[in-house]
Amino acid sequence: MPELVVELNGSTWTLDPSRPYTLGRDPGGDITLDDARVSWRHATISFNGRSWVIEDHGSTNGTFVLGQRIQQTEIGPGSTVHLGNATDGPRLTAQGSAPAAAVAAPHQAQQHAAGLAPQPQQYPAADATGWPQQAPQPQQAPQAWQQQPVPAQQGPAPQGPAQPGSGGAAGAAPVYGDRSPTTFHQLALGHVMRIGRALENELVVSDLQVSRHHAEFHATPDGRFQIRDLGSHNGTYVNGQPIAKGGSQLLGPDDIVGVGHSTFRLVEGRLEEFVDTGDISFSARHLTVTVDGGKQILKDVSFGVPEKSLIAVIGPSGSGKSTLLKALTGYRPANQGDVLYDNRNLYKQFAELRQRIGLVPQDDILHKELTVKKALKYAAKLRFPADTSEQEREQRIDEVLRELKLDIHKEKKVTSLSGGQRKRVSVALELLTKPSLIFLDEPTSGLDPGMDRDVMQLLRGLSDDGRTVLVVTHSVAELALCDKLLVMAPGGSVAYFGPPQEALNFFGYDTWADVFSAFENYRDYDWAGRWKGSQHYQMYAADLDAVAPQPVEMPGAAAVARARKPQPWGAQLLTLIRRYVSVIASDKGFMGLMLILPAVLGVVSTVIPADFGLAPPTPPSRFNGAAGTITLILVVGMCFSGAANSVRELIKERVIYERERATGLSRSAYLMSKVIVLGFITAIQGVIICAIGFTPRKLPTDGLLLPPAAEMCVVIIALGFTSMMFGLVISSLVKTAEKTMPLLVMFAIVQVVFTGVLFQVFGSPGLEQFAWLMPSRWAVAGVGTTLDLGHLMAPWDPKNPTDLDPLWQHTTGQWAVDLVVLLALGALCGFAVARLLRRHEPEVMRK
């Protein structure tokens, strides 16, 4: 069996075909590579009995051969493989066999003994191959921290050598601290450098958040440089603010250009590129949230975390954990303080940085009726640019599924998965866009201890693989897996921040149950003051408080409004309609109910043995009192059916809408998708009700514009549509799905009262005007004009038989007015729903 010699970063290994070899950042691996773009366990090289094979293990940034990302491929002498990036990632070259060379060993000591130990690659400050990284260091024991206190001005003690821009140092340094650029590009005068995902660009960015032809740098005649957007989908940003689609902007020496996960700056005619691969620091400084009345629910919260770490946030109910999470993600910015993402103000640059942040709410952000892969497919369509091919989306989905070990469940419906697996799917949805920072709110809520451990180990793996993860949790069983722990005290202040192993000793208790009991029993105790007077505070947070708190200054509304959406409005609408239809089609019970409900209501109307015409000309009258009753039953049945279709549709998707809105979902496209699909279903129901209700009855021979059955059916369908819009209003108002049913019943009863059939409505000041707001009033009027219901029913006042309801006049004009007003009520409900949806959006995204 032939040996294989591979060269990587100037070091050479000779591989024995009798066993496999692992590549990655893991110091315990066979071939260790200290590069941020390489995953912890990136790939394996092995001999399969016929040839040497390299296999990617679901790495974050991929393994590439000839510019194409591969999962597994054969290699031999002369083969070249790039790790982490197709163009400038670390290059592994296969050479011929070398019998005289020693075989690579899994431990560095054995390699050194053989005289072949590869030296770790040291990246100088100006090296273009990657950012400086530090190998993971073991957690120091609590006694070591106590024996070596760090003065306040030095910042929190890191777990390894100090990282540029990490921890509490965030914000005091320049935009990227001491971090060196990922790559350099020369810009000559008169030369245009185009940026994009397509290979024909001068600067190729392998990022699905970037359009195929995204932007271009070029020099102006006076020697200055300019960035021009090429109609990109996710936008081009200068200092965190989007420039107009197709527009351009001159660049100064301190300006930062953002394109997807890459940022650029010009230094003496040279373009420096920084790729966000997860090596970002994150910190909060003096966060204070005040609600109406001046009450502070979050008080002066400061903490900083280094890159690629796992942070847990715990605390009793009422300690402000949810408020803190909203402030950290930009969903509800703090009234005072700063949130710094890699030394950049998240609030002021939210339009750009939102693409690099993932959020997994407590409730699953999934349509449980869909399969795992289909749910991810629709999410990818909404989040990736419109010029992303289906093959590219499928490839990214498969990568995420393999990374989270969900590939064996991809064809299962989400509702059939266990709680832990569903949480993995929610995480997978967020990983599609390769966020560097992931927030999770109560991911283990409702899970048994085994699943709790599995989820926390998943988060530990995400952190080890190059992301910063912050999790809000009530579970304290697996805190040892975390790098840092933030404990919130009642009232929204910090009670502790530091290594989880030292927390119980800091509080002086043996269990977390004792700590939480102390919080409850001593709610007025100054827990924040105790924290700030401790040695732990000096070690981990004192430097963060050295900067005075600043009021939050949000960018102007116009700047936020120009934030680009990844998909055009029409493309979003089409995707949302397809997804909604898939959700409904996969729920057989819902589909059956939507067909049975109108059929039952139609059958109920046939119980009355009468026609829609005049009674036989026998004494004492020729009036048909049953015609109004039949009309009432059909109208109220359609009101109930239409409202029932939509009354739960917004509340059950509220968490999904909140998250997708933050990633660029169009509010109007979302609402219009509901209106179109539910409107189509309601129209079918209207036809069913009318067909069953009209078929056994004798109708008038002539209508006003159309045959009588068609005229009345049009009005009934319009009533169903307007009632459906009223249902959406109810769904957008309530806070829980349980509250929708009482409101639905109340809506239906009110419609019965104000139809104008049970008692005289017209001619009653106040009552008549209020009835104009009821869709049933206009629907009965529309049907009544066709039937000439004013003359068909007995007059309300026998002494004045000519005093008829003006809305029932048997004229074409009145029929048109009744129909137009009915539809106008539905349109007004649509505007109301659009306004109400704003309440459930990230505050910084509201227009």
Phi, psi and omega in degrees: 000129186285142171279164180229133177257127179238145179241132182213121179054041176082358179250152185237137175235145172249119188262132177271128183292355183282350180208160179277163179231134181262142176243142176160189181277348182298119181298339179274000180282176181284316180237106186263133181230120183267080180217134186298332184281349180266135181285166182302310171238093194275310186203171178228138173249128181211164178255123186265014181097343180235322182204168176278140185227137170251132183234126177283139182256047179069036182297156183294313187258354170092167176238135191231140173229124181054039177080356181253134178288134183236156172261320179204137179204156177280145176228156179201185180308127181096349180288145178232130181233134175255136180253126173087337179200137187290338186251310186238017176290162178309132187256125176255125183243130178268134179241184178287174181288154179221088185301331183285344183280149178284153181281140179297138179247156183288343183245142184297329181295318179293321179297319181294324179295329179279355180079012184236019183295120178291138179276135177301138181290125177256119183270119176290171186301328185255013182290140186266001186270347180173173180272152178297134179230160176239139176294145180302137180251145178295151180294129178286152179289154181303325181296327180295322178295320184289330181280340183233069180296146181256128178302155185301322186286349181270348178087177182294142180289124180283167178279348177216196175303151186299139179258140177298128175071014183264168175055223185285348180289350183300129176106330180277339182266173174298187188303321181241020178057227180262012184291136179271154181297154175291314179214165177239149177221133179274134177245115179262151178299136182082354181264139177252126178249112181266139183247138176176180183276336182288148184291340181281355177288152176292328179236104184270126178246111182277073184218122182291349175281350182259139178288164181299317173234099195265305184202176177210143172264138173207159183265141176276164180302333181273009175092359177272165182250152186221145173251134181234128176281138182255037181075034183295159183274316181268355173094157174246135189238140173240117184055039176084354182253135183287141171267160185299148178298121184080002181270181181218164181207136175290147184248136174262176184294338183253006183282143179246126180257128180251128176224105183061231178270006180251146173232150184228151170214150181264127177230104178053049177079358179254135182266119178260131181248134176240118180262125180280096180254016179112349182278066183236144172268160181215134181210154174239137183231117172055043180288124178226129179241126180242132179258178181305136182097356177085006180283132179268121178257353172219124190238107167050057182269125178225135172195156179221143183231143177283172181293152174055050180232161178247122184239131176253142176242120179232167179162162180288170176299138181087009181268000175089021182296313180294321177297319178298317181297318178295324179290323182288330183267351183087001178297318176222089184303146177294154177288335182214143178111180183228147168243121186248119174258107182053046179068015177247137183289114184296320183295317183283337183240031184298323183303322179274313189286343180300333180288345184254007182241131175251145180225125176248102180293173179297316176277145182298134179266053187222152168271107189292344180283345183269161172286163182302311184292323181292322178298318179290328181295315179292323177297320179295322178298323182282331188263334182268157179302156182295336181271009176283129182284159179298325179296319179295318178295315180300320180297316180293321178297316180297322178298315181294318180298319179292319182299322182262010178058041178251002185297332180281349180250008192294335180263006178271149173290144182301324182294341180272355182275160175286168181301318179293322179292322177297323178293324176297322179294321177298320177293320180300320180300320180286330182286349181306319184267012177054058178289148177271339183230125183236129175251142176227134180251110178050056182291341182258008180298128179081003180264151177284167184304324180294315178292326176303313180295319180299317181294317180295324176293325174300315180294323176298319178294321177299320179293315180297334184271009171111032178225156171261126186237129176238124185236128172268127187211155171262344183280134180245006186289329187242028182294337181296341179286346186272155176277322181223155180229129175249120180252122179264138179263160176306136182099352174092026178247166181274129176257338179192144170212125181164194179298139181295334181293339183260356190293311182297321177296325178297317181280342179082026179235163182268333183226160177289333175299321178294321180296314181292327175295322178295320176301318182288320184282336182234060184294334181271359180290146182277078180294322179295321178295321177297319180296314184288344176265006185263163176291327178299322178297318179296328182280326192242346188214354187298322183291335178292328180275358182290336178268131182296145179295144181239142174294147182284126177245104181281151175296161182299157182299326181295321180295319179292322183295334182276000179302128189284148173261138184298330181241144172300160184303315182296321179293319176299315181300315181297318179296317180295321178296314180299317180296317182295319177297320178296319179297314181293318182295331181279349179256089184297325180297318180294317180298317179297319180295321180296335178270325182288320185302307179295328179295317179296316180296323177294318179296321179302322182292338182279353180296329180283116183277079180207165179251168176273046181216184180287148176290160178305146185288064177243151180299151010263355183208169175250019181278152179241090181294336181287338182298317178294322180294316178298316178300318179301314182297315181296317183293311181295323177298319179291324176302311182295316182296315181296315180292323180296330179300325192244353192293340179250355192292326181273321182293325182285342179251015187299316181295320178296316181296317180302315183289316182291329177297322179292338180264007174113011179292139177279128179298314183292324178293321178297312181295319181295326177297321177294315183298317183293310184291311180293326177296322178294316178298318181295321178298319177297318178297321178298320178296319180296313180300315182292320181299316180287321183284330185265329189303313183281003186248155174273124182255164174303153183286329184230145173256186181277314178238323184236175171303147186306317181298319180293317180299314181291325179294321177300317180294318180297318178295317177298323177296317178299319179297312181295321177295322176299321178293322174298323177297322177295324176299314178299316182295329180277345182272321189283160179260338178224153182294334182295335183278353183286323185294314176301322180290326177296316179297317180298319179300315182294320181293318179299323179295324179299317187293321190257024177288334186089006179264324185284326179205169183287120179261319183291150179083003178252104182304136181087305180294316180297317181293322178295322180296337178297339180277352184267123179298329180296328179299316182282330178290315176299322179295319179296315176294323182294327178294321178294317183278351190055052187297334179300325178266341182285318178276155176295144181293148179295326179241102182301336180284342181225069186294347179272356180276090186254159177296121184294338181280352182255013183300135185279066180225154179297318181299319181291324177298317179295319179297314180301317181292316182296316180296321179300314178290327178296323176299320177296320179295319177298322176296323178298316177297320179296318179297318179300321178289319181292329179296334180301332182294340185251028180244156172306132186304323183289346181265351183289142182252000000 
